[in-house]
mmCIF file of C-alpha atoms in Angstrom:
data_model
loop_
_atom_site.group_PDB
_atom_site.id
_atom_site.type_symbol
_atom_site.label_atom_id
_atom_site.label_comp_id
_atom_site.label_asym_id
_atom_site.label_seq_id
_atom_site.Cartn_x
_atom_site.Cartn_y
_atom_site.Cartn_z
ATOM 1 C CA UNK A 1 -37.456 47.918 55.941
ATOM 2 C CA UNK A 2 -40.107 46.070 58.056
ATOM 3 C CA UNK A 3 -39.424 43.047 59.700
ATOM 4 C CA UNK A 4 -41.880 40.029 60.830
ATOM 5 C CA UNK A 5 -40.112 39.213 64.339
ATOM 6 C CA UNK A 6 -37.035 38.730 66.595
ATOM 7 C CA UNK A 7 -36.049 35.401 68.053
ATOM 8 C CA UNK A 8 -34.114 35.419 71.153
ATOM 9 C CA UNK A 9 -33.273 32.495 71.754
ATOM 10 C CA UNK A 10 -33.041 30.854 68.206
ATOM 11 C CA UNK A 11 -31.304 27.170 68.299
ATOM 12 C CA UNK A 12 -32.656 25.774 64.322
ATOM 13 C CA UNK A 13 -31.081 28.708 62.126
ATOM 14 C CA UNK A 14 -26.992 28.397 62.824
ATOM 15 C CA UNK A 15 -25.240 27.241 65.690
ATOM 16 C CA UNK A 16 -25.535 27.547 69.223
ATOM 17 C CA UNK A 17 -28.352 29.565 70.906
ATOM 18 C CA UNK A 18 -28.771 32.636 68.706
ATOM 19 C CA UNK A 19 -30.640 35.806 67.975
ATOM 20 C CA UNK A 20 -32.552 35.812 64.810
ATOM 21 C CA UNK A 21 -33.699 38.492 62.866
ATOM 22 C CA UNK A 22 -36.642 38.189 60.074
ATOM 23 C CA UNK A 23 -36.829 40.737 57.538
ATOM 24 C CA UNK A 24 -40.170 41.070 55.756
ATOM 25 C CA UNK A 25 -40.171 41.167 51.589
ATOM 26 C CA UNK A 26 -39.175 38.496 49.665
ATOM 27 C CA UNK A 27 -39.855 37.698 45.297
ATOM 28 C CA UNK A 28 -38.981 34.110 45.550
ATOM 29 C CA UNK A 29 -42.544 32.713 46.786
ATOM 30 C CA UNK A 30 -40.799 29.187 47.427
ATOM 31 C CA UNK A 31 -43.582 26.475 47.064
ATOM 32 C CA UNK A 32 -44.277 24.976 51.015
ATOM 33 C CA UNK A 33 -42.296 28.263 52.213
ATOM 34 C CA UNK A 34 -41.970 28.293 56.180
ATOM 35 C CA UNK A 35 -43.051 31.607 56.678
ATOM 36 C CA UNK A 36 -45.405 32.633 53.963
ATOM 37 C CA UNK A 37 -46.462 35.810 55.653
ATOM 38 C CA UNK A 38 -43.018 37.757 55.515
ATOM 39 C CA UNK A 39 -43.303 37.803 51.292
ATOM 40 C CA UNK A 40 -44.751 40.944 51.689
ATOM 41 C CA UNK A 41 -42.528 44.042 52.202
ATOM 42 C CA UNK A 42 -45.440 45.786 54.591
ATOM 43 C CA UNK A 43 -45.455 42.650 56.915
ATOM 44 C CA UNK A 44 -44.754 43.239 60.441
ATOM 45 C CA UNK A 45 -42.960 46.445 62.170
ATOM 46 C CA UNK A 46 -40.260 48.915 60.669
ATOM 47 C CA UNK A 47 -37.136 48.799 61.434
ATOM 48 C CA UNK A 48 -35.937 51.290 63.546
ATOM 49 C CA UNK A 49 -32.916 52.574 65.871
ATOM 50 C CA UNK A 50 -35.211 51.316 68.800
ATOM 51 C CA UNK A 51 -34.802 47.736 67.205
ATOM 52 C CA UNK A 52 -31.103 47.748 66.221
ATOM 53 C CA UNK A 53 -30.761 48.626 70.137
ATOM 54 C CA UNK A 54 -33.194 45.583 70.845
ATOM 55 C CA UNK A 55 -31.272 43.365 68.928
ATOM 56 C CA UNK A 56 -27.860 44.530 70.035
ATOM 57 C CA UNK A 57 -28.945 44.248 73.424
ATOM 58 C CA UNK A 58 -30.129 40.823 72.983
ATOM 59 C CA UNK A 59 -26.935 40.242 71.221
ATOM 60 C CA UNK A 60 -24.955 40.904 74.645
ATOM 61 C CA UNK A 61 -24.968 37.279 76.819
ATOM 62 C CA UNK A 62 -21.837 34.957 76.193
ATOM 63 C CA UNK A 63 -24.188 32.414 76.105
ATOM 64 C CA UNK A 64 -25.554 34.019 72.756
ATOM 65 C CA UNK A 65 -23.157 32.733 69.842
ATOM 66 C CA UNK A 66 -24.480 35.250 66.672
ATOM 67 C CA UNK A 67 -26.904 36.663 64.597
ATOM 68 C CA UNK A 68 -28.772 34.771 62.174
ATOM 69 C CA UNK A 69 -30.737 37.532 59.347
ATOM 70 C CA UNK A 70 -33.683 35.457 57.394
ATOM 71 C CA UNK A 71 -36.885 36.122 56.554
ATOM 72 C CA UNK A 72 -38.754 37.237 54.057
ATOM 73 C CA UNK A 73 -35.337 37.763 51.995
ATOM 74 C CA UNK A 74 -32.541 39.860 53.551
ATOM 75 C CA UNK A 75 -31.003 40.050 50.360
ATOM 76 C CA UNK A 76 -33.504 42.074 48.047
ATOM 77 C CA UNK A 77 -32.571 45.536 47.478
ATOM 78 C CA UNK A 78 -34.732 47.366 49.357
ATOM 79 C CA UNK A 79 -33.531 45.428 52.224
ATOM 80 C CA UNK A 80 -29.634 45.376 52.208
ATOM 81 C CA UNK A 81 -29.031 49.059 53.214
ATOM 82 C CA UNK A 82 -30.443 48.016 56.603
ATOM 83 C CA UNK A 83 -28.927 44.796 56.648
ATOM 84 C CA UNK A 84 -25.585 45.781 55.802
ATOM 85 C CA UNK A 85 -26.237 48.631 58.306
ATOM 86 C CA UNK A 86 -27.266 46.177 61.151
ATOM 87 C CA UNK A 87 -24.179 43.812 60.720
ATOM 88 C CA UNK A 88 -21.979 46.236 60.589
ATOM 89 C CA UNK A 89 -22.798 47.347 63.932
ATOM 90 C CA UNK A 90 -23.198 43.733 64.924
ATOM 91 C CA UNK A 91 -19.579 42.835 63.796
ATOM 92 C CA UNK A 92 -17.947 45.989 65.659
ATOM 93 C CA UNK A 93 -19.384 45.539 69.188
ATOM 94 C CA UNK A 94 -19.210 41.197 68.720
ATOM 95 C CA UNK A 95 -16.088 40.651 66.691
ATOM 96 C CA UNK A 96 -16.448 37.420 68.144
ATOM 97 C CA UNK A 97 -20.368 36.035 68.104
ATOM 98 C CA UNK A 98 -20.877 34.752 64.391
ATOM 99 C CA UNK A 99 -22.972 36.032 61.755
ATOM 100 C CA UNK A 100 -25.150 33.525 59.440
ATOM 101 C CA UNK A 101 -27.454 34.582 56.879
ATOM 102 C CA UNK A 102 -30.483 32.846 54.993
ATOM 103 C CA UNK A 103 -30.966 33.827 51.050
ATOM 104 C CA UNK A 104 -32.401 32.211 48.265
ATOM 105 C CA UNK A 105 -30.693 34.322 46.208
ATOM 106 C CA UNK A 106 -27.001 32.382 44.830
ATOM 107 C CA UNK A 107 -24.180 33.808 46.054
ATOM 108 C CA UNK A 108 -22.368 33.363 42.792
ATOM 109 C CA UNK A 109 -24.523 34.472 40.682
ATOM 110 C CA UNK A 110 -27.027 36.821 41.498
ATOM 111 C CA UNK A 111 -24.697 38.324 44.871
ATOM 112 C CA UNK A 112 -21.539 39.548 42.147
ATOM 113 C CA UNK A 113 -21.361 42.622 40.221
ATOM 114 C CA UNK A 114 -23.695 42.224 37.772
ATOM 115 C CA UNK A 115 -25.830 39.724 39.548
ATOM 116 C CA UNK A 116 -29.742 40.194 39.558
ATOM 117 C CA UNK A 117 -29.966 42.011 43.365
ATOM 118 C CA UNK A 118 -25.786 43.559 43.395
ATOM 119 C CA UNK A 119 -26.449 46.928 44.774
ATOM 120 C CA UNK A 120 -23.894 49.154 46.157
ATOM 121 C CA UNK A 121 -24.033 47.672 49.580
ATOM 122 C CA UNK A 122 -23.597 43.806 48.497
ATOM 123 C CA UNK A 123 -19.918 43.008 49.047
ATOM 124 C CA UNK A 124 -20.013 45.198 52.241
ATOM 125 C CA UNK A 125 -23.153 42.837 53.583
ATOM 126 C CA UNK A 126 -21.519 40.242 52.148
ATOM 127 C CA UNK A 127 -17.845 40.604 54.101
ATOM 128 C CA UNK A 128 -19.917 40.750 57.655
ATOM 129 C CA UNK A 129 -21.281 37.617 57.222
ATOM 130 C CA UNK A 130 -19.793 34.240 58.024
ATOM 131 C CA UNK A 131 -22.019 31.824 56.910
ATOM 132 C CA UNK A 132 -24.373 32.343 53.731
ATOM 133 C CA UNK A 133 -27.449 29.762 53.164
ATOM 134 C CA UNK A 134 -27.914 30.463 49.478
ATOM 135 C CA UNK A 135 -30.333 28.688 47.442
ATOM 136 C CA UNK A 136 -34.425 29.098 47.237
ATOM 137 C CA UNK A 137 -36.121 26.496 48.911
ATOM 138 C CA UNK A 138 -37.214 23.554 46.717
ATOM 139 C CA UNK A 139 -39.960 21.860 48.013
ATOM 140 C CA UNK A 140 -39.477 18.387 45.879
ATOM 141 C CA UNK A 141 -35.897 18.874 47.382
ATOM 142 C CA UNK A 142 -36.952 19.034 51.202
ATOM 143 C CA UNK A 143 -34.730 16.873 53.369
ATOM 144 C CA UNK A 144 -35.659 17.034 56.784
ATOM 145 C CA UNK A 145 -32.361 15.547 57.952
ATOM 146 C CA UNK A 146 -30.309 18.342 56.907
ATOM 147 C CA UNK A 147 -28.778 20.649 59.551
ATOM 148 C CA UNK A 148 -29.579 24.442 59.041
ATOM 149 C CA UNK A 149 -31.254 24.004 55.357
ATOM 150 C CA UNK A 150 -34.300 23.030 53.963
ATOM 151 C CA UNK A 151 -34.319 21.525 50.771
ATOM 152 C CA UNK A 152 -30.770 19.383 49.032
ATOM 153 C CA UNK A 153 -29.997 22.330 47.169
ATOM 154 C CA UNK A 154 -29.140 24.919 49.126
ATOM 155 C CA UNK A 155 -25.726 25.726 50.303
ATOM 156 C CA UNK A 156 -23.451 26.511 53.420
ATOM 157 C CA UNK A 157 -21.406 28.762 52.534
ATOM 158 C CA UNK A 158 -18.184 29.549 54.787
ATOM 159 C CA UNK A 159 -17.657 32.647 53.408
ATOM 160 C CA UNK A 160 -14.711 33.697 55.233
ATOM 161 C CA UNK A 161 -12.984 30.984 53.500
ATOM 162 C CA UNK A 162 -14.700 31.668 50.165
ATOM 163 C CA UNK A 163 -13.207 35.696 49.854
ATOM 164 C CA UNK A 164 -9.520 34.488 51.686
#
């Protein structure tokens, strides 16, 4: 997996000052996308045990409240083993710093066994993350006054309270 860059000191994409992570690779194309460049998969820098370090690192101020994963799209398939790798990590050494995530996949339809990107790594990506941004961005839906989304359609999705 490559990704297109590392924000350390994120405050638009979740809560709180935040570390954002975002992937490269993403299908949807979303008309008046944000960041147009990280569609393609080659975009950017691989992924390596150097940056998991970075990013844990990064990850280690109390002032630092999570992890946001965007991008590009964290949730194609080429992308999840790494993901679900990352957060895993992420959610052992911070039990407590939040995880949010940015798809534009829906998470009840194309994140469920049968869904158009379930791979075998889905549910375990999934139960890392606490809140899911699921929808593609709709440019004829942008709202400008909506916290943490784009466009009227796409969701927060608590998902801790979603799989209680």
């Amino acid at each position: 997996m490559n990704y297109g860059n590392i924000k350390n000191c994120d405050i638009a994409n979740g809560p709180g000052v935040r570390i954002s992570l975002f992937v490269s690779g993403c299908r949807h194309h979303c008309k008046g996308c944000f960041n147009p460049e990280t569609w393609s998969f080659d975009y950017g820098e691989p992924f390596t045990a150097r940056t998991e370090e970075q990013i844990l690192e990064l990850l280690k101020p109390d002032y630092i409240q999570g992890l946001t994963v965007l991008g590009g799209e964290p949730f194609e398939p080429e992308n999840q083993p790494v993901v679900a790798s990352l957060l895993k990590k992420v959610r052992g050494q911070y039990p407590n710093k939040d995880i949010w995530c940015y798809t534009g996949y829906l998470y009840d339809v194309d994140l469920i066994p049968g869904g158009r990107v379930f791979t075998e790594v889905t549910q375990e990506l999934l139960s890392c993350i606490d809140v899911l941004v699921d929808g593609e961005f709709i440019e004829a839906e942008k709202d400008i006054s909506l916290q943490f989304r784009g466009s009227r359609n796409q969701r927060l999705l608590h998902l801790k309270e979603l799989q209680a």
